[in-house]
XYZ file of N, CA and C in Angstrom:
741
model
N -101.464 -67.661 -100.823
C -100.859 -68.030 -99.596
C -100.639 -66.586 -98.505
N -100.471 -67.311 -97.364
C -100.167 -66.255 -96.385
C -98.686 -66.244 -96.057
N -98.257 -65.020 -96.222
C -97.018 -64.593 -96.163
C -96.594 -64.256 -94.517
N -95.584 -65.427 -93.823
C -95.601 -65.348 -92.630
C -94.087 -65.421 -92.079
N -93.812 -64.613 -91.129
C -92.512 -64.292 -90.326
C -92.518 -65.090 -89.064
N -91.381 -65.844 -88.665
C -91.223 -66.664 -87.619
C -90.555 -65.696 -86.801
N -90.649 -65.621 -85.576
C -89.651 -64.502 -84.725
C -89.390 -65.051 -83.251
N -88.069 -65.375 -83.012
C -87.937 -66.174 -81.711
C -86.517 -65.978 -81.527
N -86.216 -65.359 -80.589
C -84.663 -65.522 -79.921
C -84.077 -66.709 -79.593
N -84.858 -67.784 -79.415
C -84.164 -69.046 -79.082
C -84.130 -69.851 -80.156
N -82.937 -70.505 -80.752
C -82.907 -70.975 -81.664
C -83.832 -72.308 -82.013
N -84.031 -73.018 -81.027
C -84.808 -74.270 -81.165
C -86.166 -73.971 -81.059
N -86.541 -72.867 -80.578
C -87.870 -72.417 -80.856
C -88.307 -71.899 -82.434
N -87.265 -71.164 -82.724
C -87.620 -70.406 -83.946
C -87.482 -71.727 -85.193
N -86.708 -73.005 -84.854
C -86.617 -73.793 -85.672
C -87.943 -74.393 -85.854
N -88.662 -74.760 -84.528
C -89.781 -75.476 -84.308
C -90.638 -74.810 -85.049
N -90.904 -73.425 -84.788
C -92.075 -72.397 -85.553
C -92.016 -72.597 -87.079
N -90.553 -72.535 -87.722
C -90.558 -72.583 -89.034
C -90.950 -73.899 -89.524
N -90.556 -75.126 -88.594
C -91.225 -76.143 -89.150
C -92.632 -76.489 -89.247
N -93.123 -76.024 -88.033
C -94.924 -76.018 -88.101
C -95.278 -75.050 -89.223
N -94.949 -73.891 -89.665
C -95.290 -73.461 -90.606
C -95.081 -73.836 -91.945
N -94.108 -74.735 -92.142
C -93.879 -75.378 -93.729
C -94.749 -76.524 -93.665
N -95.447 -77.034 -92.293
C -96.403 -78.147 -92.602
C -98.080 -77.563 -93.016
N -97.826 -76.343 -92.966
C -99.507 -75.730 -92.906
C -99.630 -75.380 -94.826
N -100.557 -75.807 -95.179
C -100.426 -75.913 -96.805
C -100.755 -74.404 -97.240
N -101.499 -73.617 -96.395
C -101.922 -72.182 -96.810
C -101.029 -71.104 -95.983
N -100.044 -71.530 -95.491
C -98.736 -70.750 -95.024
C -97.401 -70.613 -95.920
N -96.824 -69.353 -96.293
C -95.713 -69.223 -96.641
C -94.699 -68.701 -95.864
N -93.468 -69.358 -95.603
C -92.703 -68.977 -94.675
C -92.001 -67.805 -95.179
N -92.103 -66.497 -95.070
C -91.220 -65.690 -95.627
C -89.884 -65.273 -95.063
N -89.989 -65.683 -93.666
C -88.572 -65.527 -93.103
C -88.395 -65.982 -91.881
N -87.152 -66.282 -91.038
C -87.037 -66.283 -89.604
C -86.201 -65.639 -89.242
N -86.744 -64.900 -88.050
C -85.873 -63.976 -87.343
C -85.581 -64.106 -85.728
N -84.365 -63.821 -85.538
C -84.098 -64.154 -84.206
C -84.402 -62.867 -83.369
N -84.749 -61.703 -83.718
C -85.036 -60.423 -83.035
C -86.312 -59.803 -83.759
N -87.157 -59.021 -82.755
C -87.886 -57.933 -83.340
C -87.203 -56.959 -84.241
N -86.108 -56.553 -84.107
C -85.298 -55.942 -84.964
C -85.085 -56.105 -86.320
N -84.711 -57.656 -86.242
C -84.430 -58.106 -87.484
C -86.047 -58.203 -88.461
N -87.143 -58.676 -87.778
C -88.268 -58.548 -88.243
C -88.768 -57.331 -88.765
N -88.387 -56.208 -87.962
C -88.874 -54.820 -88.424
C -87.924 -54.732 -89.887
N -86.809 -54.901 -90.389
C -86.235 -54.793 -91.339
C -86.803 -55.631 -92.505
N -87.178 -56.907 -92.067
C -87.803 -57.641 -93.299
C -89.153 -57.021 -93.403
N -89.791 -56.612 -92.655
C -91.241 -55.998 -93.020
C -91.250 -54.667 -93.489
N -90.265 -53.811 -93.671
C -89.892 -52.570 -94.402
C -89.727 -53.089 -95.717
N -89.226 -54.160 -96.157
C -88.960 -54.228 -97.597
C -89.844 -55.352 -98.134
N -90.642 -56.168 -97.460
C -91.467 -57.229 -97.664
C -92.964 -57.300 -97.312
N -93.659 -57.599 -97.816
C -95.093 -57.942 -97.605
C -95.435 -58.873 -96.635
N -95.648 -58.872 -95.390
C -96.011 -59.838 -94.506
C -97.460 -59.714 -94.013
N -98.134 -60.773 -94.041
C -99.721 -61.083 -93.777
C -99.564 -61.423 -92.053
N -98.965 -62.217 -91.644
C -98.894 -62.680 -90.334
C -97.578 -62.634 -89.686
N -97.568 -62.810 -88.274
C -96.186 -62.920 -87.828
C -96.584 -64.047 -86.395
N -95.914 -65.018 -86.254
C -95.913 -65.465 -85.163
C -94.673 -65.076 -84.302
N -94.908 -64.833 -83.305
C -93.686 -64.054 -82.415
C -93.719 -64.242 -80.915
N -92.504 -64.464 -80.144
C -92.259 -64.578 -79.062
C -92.413 -63.242 -78.516
N -92.581 -63.391 -77.145
C -92.735 -62.054 -76.439
C -91.569 -61.609 -75.677
N -91.008 -62.492 -74.734
C -89.798 -62.438 -74.023
C -88.557 -62.628 -74.839
N -88.126 -61.177 -75.473
C -86.696 -61.244 -76.309
C -85.769 -59.900 -75.900
N -84.712 -60.107 -75.939
C -84.051 -58.898 -75.471
C -83.972 -57.796 -76.258
N -83.650 -56.560 -75.893
C -83.821 -55.470 -76.605
C -85.234 -55.033 -76.991
N -85.883 -55.579 -77.693
C -87.125 -55.239 -78.203
C -88.156 -56.424 -77.738
N -88.964 -56.361 -76.990
C -89.695 -57.556 -76.809
C -90.876 -57.701 -77.709
N -91.496 -58.700 -78.093
C -92.812 -59.051 -78.791
C -93.746 -57.836 -78.879
N -94.048 -57.885 -77.641
C -95.509 -57.158 -77.221
C -95.114 -55.359 -77.622
N -93.809 -55.175 -77.069
C -93.509 -53.643 -77.626
C -93.623 -53.560 -78.932
N -92.959 -54.678 -79.753
C -92.824 -54.455 -81.234
C -94.164 -54.167 -82.003
N -95.105 -55.157 -81.605
C -96.052 -55.159 -82.155
C -96.940 -53.677 -81.732
N -96.920 -53.378 -80.535
C -97.454 -52.053 -80.334
C -96.714 -50.849 -81.139
N -95.702 -51.074 -81.671
C -95.053 -49.759 -82.190
C -95.368 -49.942 -83.735
N -95.949 -50.694 -84.376
C -96.359 -50.830 -85.638
C -97.770 -50.318 -86.090
N -97.771 -49.320 -87.116
C -98.882 -48.693 -87.301
C -100.093 -49.606 -87.863
N -99.615 -50.328 -88.550
C -100.551 -51.026 -89.334
C -99.991 -52.690 -89.190
N -100.212 -53.325 -87.867
C -99.508 -54.454 -87.642
C -100.137 -55.376 -88.718
N -99.622 -56.582 -88.941
C -100.129 -57.896 -89.659
C -100.714 -58.723 -88.594
N -101.470 -59.537 -89.095
C -102.059 -60.692 -87.966
C -101.060 -61.061 -87.164
N -101.128 -61.235 -85.529
C -100.319 -61.621 -84.574
C -100.660 -62.710 -84.009
N -99.669 -63.966 -83.982
C -99.904 -64.849 -82.949
C -98.637 -64.877 -81.923
N -99.159 -64.798 -80.742
C -97.886 -64.417 -79.722
C -97.520 -66.094 -79.468
N -96.315 -66.256 -79.067
C -95.705 -67.214 -78.562
C -94.964 -67.307 -77.036
N -95.224 -67.829 -76.066
C -94.368 -67.238 -74.775
C -94.632 -68.763 -73.846
N -93.651 -68.790 -73.011
C -93.758 -69.744 -71.811
C -94.469 -68.835 -70.759
N -94.882 -67.650 -70.774
C -95.534 -67.076 -69.500
C -96.880 -66.707 -69.729
N -97.879 -67.463 -69.279
C -99.357 -67.104 -69.463
C -99.675 -65.859 -69.161
N -98.710 -64.852 -67.956
C -99.713 -63.512 -67.627
C -99.557 -62.945 -68.833
N -99.277 -62.888 -69.627
C -99.170 -62.014 -70.713
C -100.250 -62.312 -71.781
N -101.094 -63.081 -71.496
C -102.234 -63.790 -72.649
C -103.207 -62.298 -72.579
N -103.643 -61.647 -71.353
C -104.557 -60.965 -71.409
C -104.323 -59.526 -72.139
N -102.875 -59.316 -71.906
C -102.303 -58.009 -72.787
C -102.356 -58.587 -74.294
N -102.172 -59.500 -74.511
C -102.068 -59.950 -75.959
C -103.277 -59.829 -76.857
N -104.527 -60.139 -75.993
C -105.554 -60.028 -76.564
C -106.109 -58.581 -76.753
N -105.183 -57.562 -75.925
C -105.807 -56.243 -75.824
C -105.024 -55.700 -77.113
N -104.237 -56.280 -77.632
C -103.347 -55.449 -78.794
C -104.131 -56.493 -80.071
N -105.141 -57.021 -79.827
C -105.853 -57.578 -80.866
C -105.157 -58.536 -81.697
N -104.433 -59.625 -80.886
C -103.698 -60.858 -81.242
C -104.825 -61.712 -81.897
N -104.532 -62.294 -82.728
C -105.487 -63.703 -83.129
C -105.354 -64.446 -82.099
N -104.283 -64.923 -81.701
C -104.316 -66.441 -80.710
C -102.969 -66.329 -80.030
N -102.862 -66.903 -78.950
C -101.954 -66.734 -77.837
C -101.355 -68.413 -77.748
N -100.119 -68.830 -78.129
C -99.640 -70.099 -77.949
C -98.780 -70.064 -76.894
N -99.083 -70.901 -75.877
C -98.226 -71.111 -74.595
C -97.204 -72.311 -74.598
N -95.884 -72.166 -74.709
C -95.005 -73.097 -74.875
C -94.972 -73.815 -73.495
N -94.662 -75.275 -73.874
C -94.313 -75.701 -75.201
C -95.765 -75.881 -75.687
N -96.016 -75.976 -77.026
C -96.952 -76.364 -77.669
C -96.809 -77.382 -78.823
N -97.592 -77.972 -79.476
C -97.432 -78.841 -80.301
C -98.125 -78.263 -81.511
N -98.018 -79.342 -82.541
C -98.457 -79.137 -84.110
C -100.063 -78.695 -83.904
N -100.747 -79.573 -83.431
C -101.998 -79.440 -83.073
C -102.540 -78.011 -82.585
N -101.822 -77.454 -81.637
C -102.076 -76.173 -81.264
C -101.749 -75.175 -82.109
N -100.731 -75.321 -83.005
C -100.208 -74.323 -83.817
C -101.307 -74.301 -84.955
N -101.915 -75.677 -85.285
C -102.558 -75.763 -86.576
C -104.067 -74.547 -86.166
N -104.647 -75.021 -85.067
C -105.397 -74.270 -84.300
C -105.553 -72.809 -84.703
N -104.349 -72.374 -84.170
C -103.845 -70.878 -84.322
C -103.804 -70.646 -85.855
N -103.230 -71.173 -86.629
C -102.826 -71.136 -88.027
C -104.188 -70.775 -89.031
N -105.420 -71.905 -88.385
C -106.403 -71.847 -89.077
C -107.372 -70.542 -88.623
N -107.224 -70.173 -87.309
C -107.649 -68.380 -86.844
C -107.107 -67.047 -87.997
N -105.850 -67.445 -87.988
C -105.103 -66.513 -89.197
C -105.826 -66.800 -90.453
N -105.871 -67.854 -90.853
C -106.583 -68.191 -92.086
C -108.094 -67.560 -92.309
N -108.659 -67.747 -91.309
C -110.118 -67.140 -91.588
C -110.274 -65.672 -91.399
N -109.404 -65.140 -90.507
C -109.614 -63.459 -90.393
C -108.904 -63.132 -91.772
N -107.849 -63.811 -92.112
C -107.190 -63.140 -93.371
C -108.217 -63.428 -94.607
N -108.983 -64.343 -94.740
C -109.809 -64.573 -95.884
C -111.014 -63.719 -95.628
N -111.450 -63.307 -94.619
C -112.495 -62.346 -94.319
C -111.993 -60.875 -94.389
N -110.969 -60.538 -94.264
C -110.567 -59.317 -94.454
C -110.419 -58.998 -96.362
N -109.876 -59.871 -96.716
C -109.761 -59.809 -98.269
C -111.250 -60.050 -99.019
N -111.848 -60.645 -98.561
C -113.146 -61.025 -98.865
C -114.043 -59.638 -98.975
N -113.980 -58.812 -97.729
C -114.796 -57.605 -97.314
C -114.238 -56.574 -97.985
N -113.237 -56.429 -98.258
C -112.327 -55.287 -98.627
C -112.234 -55.172 -100.196
N -112.609 -56.102 -101.045
C -112.627 -56.205 -102.263
C -113.381 -54.866 -103.005
N -112.825 -53.683 -103.676
C -113.661 -52.627 -104.258
C -114.367 -53.163 -105.204
N -116.011 -52.847 -105.235
C -116.936 -53.068 -106.024
C -117.522 -51.631 -106.591
N -118.475 -51.829 -107.668
C -119.114 -50.481 -108.053
C -119.721 -49.585 -107.003
N -120.113 -50.486 -105.927
C -120.829 -49.217 -104.942
C -119.509 -48.768 -103.993
N -118.263 -49.354 -104.045
C -116.922 -48.981 -103.171
C -116.594 -47.433 -103.762
N -116.606 -47.249 -104.960
C -116.280 -45.997 -105.668
C -117.318 -45.654 -106.478
N -118.117 -44.729 -105.826
C -119.686 -44.478 -106.481
C -119.224 -43.081 -107.668
N -119.702 -43.215 -108.705
C -119.079 -42.085 -109.714
C -119.980 -40.795 -109.469
N -120.588 -40.671 -108.263
C -121.525 -39.662 -108.042
C -121.368 -38.193 -108.810
N -122.140 -37.311 -108.544
C -122.084 -36.237 -109.133
C -120.828 -35.311 -108.738
N -120.595 -34.302 -109.831
C -119.145 -33.588 -109.672
C -119.285 -32.820 -108.270
N -120.360 -32.369 -107.638
C -120.334 -31.759 -106.691
C -120.176 -32.667 -105.416
N -120.183 -33.890 -105.518
C -120.317 -34.875 -104.410
C -118.914 -35.218 -103.584
N -118.766 -34.843 -102.720
C -117.633 -34.473 -101.911
C -117.394 -35.896 -101.142
N -118.005 -37.213 -101.424
C -117.931 -38.264 -100.475
C -117.496 -39.158 -101.440
N -116.958 -40.462 -100.636
C -116.650 -41.801 -101.161
C -117.138 -42.728 -100.391
N -117.596 -43.827 -100.648
C -117.953 -45.048 -99.726
C -116.694 -46.143 -100.081
N -116.100 -46.673 -98.930
C -114.985 -47.307 -99.170
C -114.916 -48.504 -97.933
N -114.918 -49.796 -98.531
C -115.006 -50.868 -97.686
C -113.515 -51.198 -97.004
N -113.693 -51.132 -95.582
C -112.507 -51.254 -94.749
C -113.164 -52.341 -93.737
N -112.178 -53.354 -93.246
C -112.362 -54.237 -92.450
C -113.783 -55.084 -92.657
N -114.920 -54.793 -91.998
C -116.000 -55.725 -91.849
C -117.377 -54.620 -92.286
N -116.929 -53.433 -92.561
C -118.183 -52.562 -92.929
C -117.560 -51.601 -94.140
N -118.721 -51.022 -94.597
C -118.883 -49.867 -95.377
C -118.799 -48.503 -95.035
N -117.728 -47.420 -95.373
C -118.066 -46.237 -94.375
C -117.960 -45.081 -95.461
N -118.605 -43.936 -95.207
C -118.592 -42.711 -96.454
C -117.468 -41.998 -95.533
N -116.686 -41.283 -96.300
C -115.786 -40.361 -96.102
C -115.866 -39.084 -96.851
N -115.444 -38.176 -96.460
C -115.547 -36.793 -97.115
C -114.124 -36.794 -97.958
N -114.165 -36.306 -99.386
C -112.952 -36.220 -99.933
C -112.243 -35.176 -99.379
N -112.669 -34.025 -98.877
C -111.985 -33.107 -98.447
C -111.164 -33.436 -97.119
N -111.424 -34.561 -96.277
C -111.113 -34.842 -95.023
C -109.805 -35.827 -95.334
N -109.530 -36.050 -96.683
C -108.406 -36.985 -96.617
C -107.049 -35.864 -96.888
N -106.115 -36.506 -95.945
C -104.638 -35.602 -95.921
C -103.973 -36.333 -96.482
N -103.491 -37.514 -96.767
C -102.849 -37.860 -97.934
C -103.071 -39.610 -97.818
N -102.513 -40.173 -98.800
C -102.532 -41.493 -99.004
C -101.292 -42.436 -99.122
N -101.337 -43.670 -98.665
C -100.104 -44.125 -98.818
C -100.388 -45.531 -99.079
N -99.559 -46.065 -100.301
C -99.580 -47.469 -100.873
C -98.925 -48.621 -99.997
N -99.396 -49.459 -99.783
C -99.015 -50.654 -98.854
C -99.076 -51.825 -99.577
N -98.297 -52.270 -100.678
C -98.545 -53.330 -101.388
C -99.939 -53.177 -102.146
N -100.948 -54.187 -101.986
C -102.330 -54.040 -102.695
C -103.211 -53.408 -101.869
N -102.619 -52.730 -100.742
C -103.676 -52.084 -100.074
C -103.038 -50.691 -100.005
N -104.382 -49.619 -99.484
C -104.078 -48.094 -99.446
C -104.040 -47.703 -98.015
N -103.532 -47.061 -97.543
C -103.623 -46.384 -96.143
C -104.166 -44.869 -96.433
N -105.499 -44.678 -95.988
C -106.067 -43.217 -96.107
C -106.200 -42.607 -94.966
N -105.347 -41.639 -94.750
C -105.315 -40.484 -93.831
C -106.025 -39.696 -93.572
N -107.008 -39.324 -92.564
C -107.901 -38.506 -92.459
C -108.230 -37.598 -91.332
N -108.369 -36.230 -91.601
C -108.407 -35.194 -90.811
C -109.247 -35.916 -89.132
N -108.589 -35.748 -88.315
C -109.453 -36.240 -86.868
C -109.291 -37.601 -86.627
N -108.686 -38.170 -87.336
C -108.704 -39.829 -87.401
C -107.341 -40.393 -86.912
N -107.124 -40.726 -85.529
C -105.957 -41.267 -85.131
C -105.395 -42.375 -85.981
N -106.002 -43.377 -86.643
C -105.393 -44.405 -87.727
C -106.121 -44.202 -88.772
N -105.370 -44.661 -89.787
C -105.889 -44.580 -91.202
C -106.718 -45.672 -91.367
N -107.355 -45.492 -92.624
C -108.409 -46.514 -93.300
C -107.364 -47.364 -94.173
N -107.803 -48.914 -94.009
C -107.022 -49.822 -94.798
C -108.079 -50.294 -95.522
N -107.801 -50.192 -97.102
C -108.514 -50.802 -97.894
C -108.010 -51.434 -98.963
N -108.303 -52.074 -99.696
C -107.970 -53.001 -100.789
C -108.398 -52.136 -102.077
N -107.495 -51.527 -102.507
C -107.671 -50.537 -103.792
C -106.304 -50.068 -104.301
N -106.154 -49.878 -105.720
C -105.010 -49.408 -106.252
C -104.978 -48.169 -106.345
N -103.707 -47.408 -106.431
C -103.298 -46.190 -106.149
C -104.287 -45.353 -107.617
N -103.990 -46.190 -108.674
C -104.520 -45.573 -109.773
C -106.053 -45.255 -109.850
N -106.615 -46.403 -109.302
C -108.186 -46.476 -109.343
C -108.385 -45.189 -108.156
N -107.741 -44.805 -107.166
C -108.426 -43.827 -106.241
C -107.896 -42.477 -106.901
N -106.819 -42.557 -107.590
C -106.107 -41.280 -108.255
C -107.170 -40.745 -109.221
N -107.612 -41.552 -110.022
C -108.768 -41.012 -111.026
C -109.752 -40.655 -110.290
N -110.344 -41.051 -108.975
C -111.570 -40.396 -108.364
C -111.330 -39.367 -107.646
N -110.197 -38.838 -107.157
C -109.886 -37.485 -106.401
C -109.778 -36.507 -107.376
N -110.208 -35.280 -107.058
C -110.057 -34.176 -107.927
C -108.771 -33.702 -108.059
N -108.302 -33.452 -109.585
C -107.050 -33.243 -109.742
C -106.676 -32.007 -108.972
N -107.365 -30.865 -109.307
C -107.165 -29.706 -108.594
C -106.605 -29.447 -107.133
N -107.050 -30.659 -106.330
C -106.497 -30.568 -104.918
C -105.795 -31.833 -104.441
N -105.703 -32.947 -105.373
C -104.825 -33.642 -104.723
C -103.713 -34.215 -105.835
N -102.415 -34.487 -105.526
C -101.333 -34.734 -106.607
C -100.627 -36.000 -106.092
N -100.370 -36.869 -107.018
C -99.360 -37.781 -106.519
C -97.735 -37.206 -106.568
N -97.225 -37.488 -105.364
C -95.588 -36.957 -105.345
C -94.695 -38.024 -105.436
N -95.474 -39.268 -105.327
C -94.447 -40.363 -105.351
C -95.275 -41.576 -105.468
N -94.362 -42.569 -105.687
C -95.372 -43.882 -106.352
C -96.004 -44.461 -105.400
N -95.614 -43.784 -103.819
C -96.444 -44.619 -102.773
C -97.410 -43.439 -102.064
N -97.145 -42.293 -102.678
C -98.077 -41.266 -101.818
C -98.773 -40.273 -102.991
N -100.145 -40.118 -102.460
C -101.131 -38.745 -103.109
C -101.134 -37.925 -101.932
N -100.922 -36.527 -102.195
C -101.392 -35.838 -101.036
C -102.354 -34.684 -101.459
N -103.283 -34.567 -100.363
C -104.054 -33.215 -100.522
C -103.369 -31.948 -100.574
N -103.182 -31.262 -101.381
C -102.187 -30.124 -101.753
C -102.804 -29.029 -100.576
N -104.024 -28.800 -100.304
C -104.555 -27.941 -99.329
C -104.255 -28.165 -97.834
N -103.491 -29.472 -97.528
C -102.972 -29.745 -96.309
C -101.713 -29.746 -96.046
N -100.820 -29.339 -97.137
C -99.374 -29.209 -96.958
C -99.180 -28.013 -96.240
N -98.211 -28.020 -95.369
C -97.676 -27.238 -94.307
C -96.709 -26.506 -94.881
N -95.761 -27.294 -95.437
C -94.279 -27.001 -95.970
C -93.808 -27.840 -96.647
N -92.850 -27.390 -97.768
C -92.091 -28.210 -98.426
C -90.306 -27.663 -98.159
N -89.652 -28.887 -97.949
C -88.619 -28.807 -97.513
C -87.561 -29.733 -98.526
N -86.957 -29.102 -99.435
C -86.026 -29.728 -100.186
C -86.795 -30.773 -100.912
N -86.501 -32.115 -100.793
C -87.459 -33.005 -101.655
C -88.505 -33.694 -100.625
N -88.997 -32.955 -99.672
C -90.148 -33.511 -98.699
C -91.085 -32.810 -98.868
N -92.523 -33.325 -98.729
C -93.520 -32.611 -98.077
C -93.930 -32.502 -96.766
N -94.192 -31.724 -96.211
C -94.177 -31.716 -94.650
C -96.017 -31.610 -94.521
N -96.739 -32.313 -93.838
C -97.980 -32.285 -93.657
C -98.198 -31.813 -92.204
N -97.437 -32.099 -91.412
C -97.481 -31.519 -89.832
C -95.864 -32.070 -89.466
N -95.969 -31.847 -87.866
C -94.584 -32.070 -87.375
C -94.046 -33.451 -87.254
N -94.856 -34.365 -87.644
C -94.680 -35.781 -87.338
C -94.881 -36.528 -88.838
N -95.258 -35.778 -90.003
C -95.516 -36.478 -91.195
C -94.467 -35.864 -92.379
N -93.469 -36.370 -92.813
C -92.718 -36.039 -93.624
C -92.853 -36.897 -95.013
N -93.336 -36.661 -95.967
C -93.427 -37.495 -97.282
C -92.237 -37.161 -98.240
N -91.885 -38.013 -99.105
C -90.782 -37.807 -99.950
C -91.621 -37.478 -101.270
N -90.686 -36.685 -102.033
C -91.160 -36.257 -103.527
C -90.256 -37.364 -104.426
N -91.047 -38.089 -105.144
C -90.078 -38.853 -106.020
C -89.702 -38.303 -107.264
N -88.429 -38.870 -107.701
C -87.968 -38.270 -109.123
C -88.929 -37.923 -110.287
N -89.831 -38.938 -110.459
C -90.564 -38.986 -111.709
C -91.776 -37.706 -111.388
N -91.889 -37.330 -110.000
C -92.954 -36.410 -109.869
C -92.240 -35.075 -109.511
N -91.291 -34.954 -109.540
C -90.781 -33.427 -109.008
C -91.522 -32.421 -109.902
N -91.040 -32.671 -111.190
C -91.420 -31.645 -112.331
C -93.049 -31.085 -111.983
N -93.762 -31.983 -111.979
C -95.290 -31.810 -111.837
C -95.369 -31.084 -110.656
N -94.799 -31.332 -109.540
C -94.803 -30.840 -108.253
C -94.410 -29.306 -108.344
N -93.278 -29.113 -108.880
C -92.689 -27.780 -108.976
C -93.168 -26.683 -109.700
N -94.081 -27.687 -110.659
C -95.119 -26.452 -111.704
C -96.284 -26.270 -110.754
N -96.666 -27.008 -109.912
C -97.751 -26.570 -109.108
C -97.601 -25.493 -107.929
N -96.126 -25.780 -107.419
C -95.470 -24.645 -106.604
C -95.428 -23.413 -107.539
N -94.898 -23.339 -108.521
C -94.701 -22.423 -109.169
C -95.864 -21.427 -109.626
N -97.066 -22.113 -109.755
C -98.309 -21.391 -109.856
C -98.747 -20.530 -108.351
N -98.460 -21.057 -107.397
C -98.632 -20.727 -106.032
C -98.040 -19.633 -105.305
N -96.381 -19.793 -106.016
C -95.427 -19.269 -105.238
C -95.540 -17.676 -105.175
N -95.375 -16.438 -104.367
C -95.474 -15.328 -104.202
C -93.832 -15.197 -103.684
N -93.348 -14.279 -104.495
C -92.153 -13.714 -103.762
C -90.937 -13.783 -105.136
N -89.700 -13.386 -104.593
C -88.685 -13.267 -105.716
C -87.896 -14.725 -105.892
């Protein structure tokens, strides 16, 4: 099932979206949100695969909301204003529904969501080739992301963030993370223990990339602060103790 949010500030439009979503067998309505702000709160605590979102909303409009997401879900815009269509596709929207739209138009957009969702899951499943157990001195991994297999240098990994069944792998010199369908445990087993450490249930860091440790946070750079989980503090403090110089 594809978990979906319906987002619209107009009550009748929101109700219609929810009704249409419930009619599609492969969609699961995870929530209805009267604003992008409310949707943001839901997405922080739940896994959402796709959103059907209005553009013209007070406070934070749908377009700006999608642009603000580091890893947006599949997006279908719904709006009464056709001039947003081009901008919608610039942010990789799956589809654009012009109000008023009927169930047939909605089904067509939902089918596009399904096809892309299934393609991503089919092409990101890890295989024996994905995590090659190469020689000990091999500093590379092959990972499947989107529609291709890429080679990365282990030493380029800055940190890894868990996101439900996916991982976000942040690399030196790359503005966006790689998104791969893989478990933290599987990747953790492949990374060299002397250079990488799990500091939280959701984070693995490259110890050589840490710039500062402040209380219960690891600072990677001026924009990246990662929490140290209670279950990982002892091991991390032991690492710091080995490296620490001074009184």
